Short mmCIF file of C-alpha atoms in Angstrom, two decimals:
data_model
loop_
_atom_site.label_atom_id
_atom_site.label_comp_id
_atom_site.label_asym_id
_atom_site.label_seq_id
_atom_site.Cartn_x
_atom_site.Cartn_y
_atom_site.Cartn_z
CA ARG Q 1 -0.01 0.02 -0.01
CA ARG Q 2 1.08 3.53 -0.64
CA SER Q 3 1.65 5.95 2.22
CA SER Q 4 -1.20 8.06 0.79
CA ASP Q 5 -3.53 5.15 1.59
CA LEU Q 6 -2.89 5.51 5.32
CA ILE Q 7 -5.55 6.83 7.62
CA LYS Q 8 -4.67 10.41 8.50
CA LEU Q 9 -4.75 11.32 12.19
CA SER Q 10 -4.64 14.71 13.83
CA ARG Q 11 -1.51 15.40 15.87
CA ASP Q 12 -3.52 15.14 19.08
CA SER Q 13 -5.01 11.78 18.08
CA GLU Q 14 -1.62 10.44 17.03
CA ALA Q 15 -0.02 11.56 20.30
CA PHE Q 16 -2.85 9.98 22.31
CA LEU Q 17 -2.59 6.68 20.41
CA ILE Q 18 1.20 6.56 20.70
CA GLY Q 19 0.86 7.07 24.45
CA SER Q 20 -1.77 4.37 24.59
CA LEU Q 21 0.45 1.89 22.73
CA LYS Q 22 3.38 2.66 25.01
CA ARG Q 23 1.21 2.13 28.12
CA TYR Q 24 -0.22 -1.11 26.77
CA ALA Q 25 3.23 -2.46 25.92
CA ALA Q 26 4.53 -1.59 29.38
CA GLU Q 27 1.52 -2.86 31.36
CA GLU Q 28 0.48 -5.92 29.37
CA LEU Q 29 3.67 -7.04 27.62
CA ASP Q 30 6.28 -5.85 30.14
CA LEU Q 31 7.93 -4.08 27.22
CA GLU Q 32 9.29 -0.56 27.22
CA MET Q 33 8.47 0.95 23.86
CA GLY Q 34 10.11 4.23 22.88
CA GLU Q 35 8.39 7.00 20.98
CA LEU Q 36 9.79 5.99 17.58
CA LYS Q 37 8.87 2.32 17.96
CA ALA Q 38 5.37 3.23 19.08
CA LYS Q 39 4.97 5.59 16.14
CA LEU Q 40 6.17 2.95 13.68
CA PHE Q 41 3.88 0.35 15.23
CA LEU Q 42 0.91 2.74 15.00
CA ALA Q 43 1.71 3.37 11.31
CA TYR Q 44 1.79 -0.41 10.75
CA VAL Q 45 -1.56 -0.90 12.51
CA LEU Q 46 -3.17 1.92 10.54
CA LYS Q 47 -1.81 0.55 7.26
CA GLU Q 48 -2.53 -3.13 7.80
CA ILE Q 49 -5.50 -3.25 10.15
CA GLY Q 50 -7.12 0.16 9.74
CA PRO Q 51 -8.74 -0.47 6.35
CA SER Q 52 -10.44 -3.66 7.54
CA VAL Q 53 -11.80 -1.94 10.67
CA TYR Q 54 -12.94 1.02 8.59
CA ASN Q 55 -14.72 -1.17 6.03
CA GLN Q 56 -16.46 -3.17 8.77
CA ALA Q 57 -17.55 0.02 10.54
CA VAL Q 58 -19.00 1.41 7.30
CA ALA Q 59 -20.77 -1.88 6.57
CA GLN Q 60 -22.32 -1.86 10.04
CA ALA Q 61 -23.34 1.80 9.90
CA GLN Q 62 -24.84 1.72 6.41
CA PRO Q 63 -28.10 -0.10 7.32
CA ARG Q 64 -28.61 2.22 10.29
CA LEU Q 65 -28.10 5.28 8.12
CA GLU Q 66 -30.48 3.93 5.48
CA HIS Q 67 -33.08 3.20 8.17
CA ALA Q 68 -32.72 6.68 9.64
CA GLN Q 69 -33.04 8.22 6.18
CA GLU Q 70 -36.19 6.18 5.41
CA ALA Q 71 -37.71 7.14 8.78
CA GLY Q 72 -37.04 10.79 8.06
CA GLU Q 73 -38.80 10.79 4.71
#
């Protein structure tokens, strides 16, 4: 995949997620993860896992949106 295919995060969201990954690694895996490793891991997750999660979320939301639109007509 191209880097342009990656999900774009705001700086605040990226910082929050990097902190979350570092905490998880320390608490659950007994692994100290530096800033760079956490950032690279986040990029990997967004590239490899993000599209599947996004597609599933859209698929689950679509019927609800259609129902809401029909109810509003």
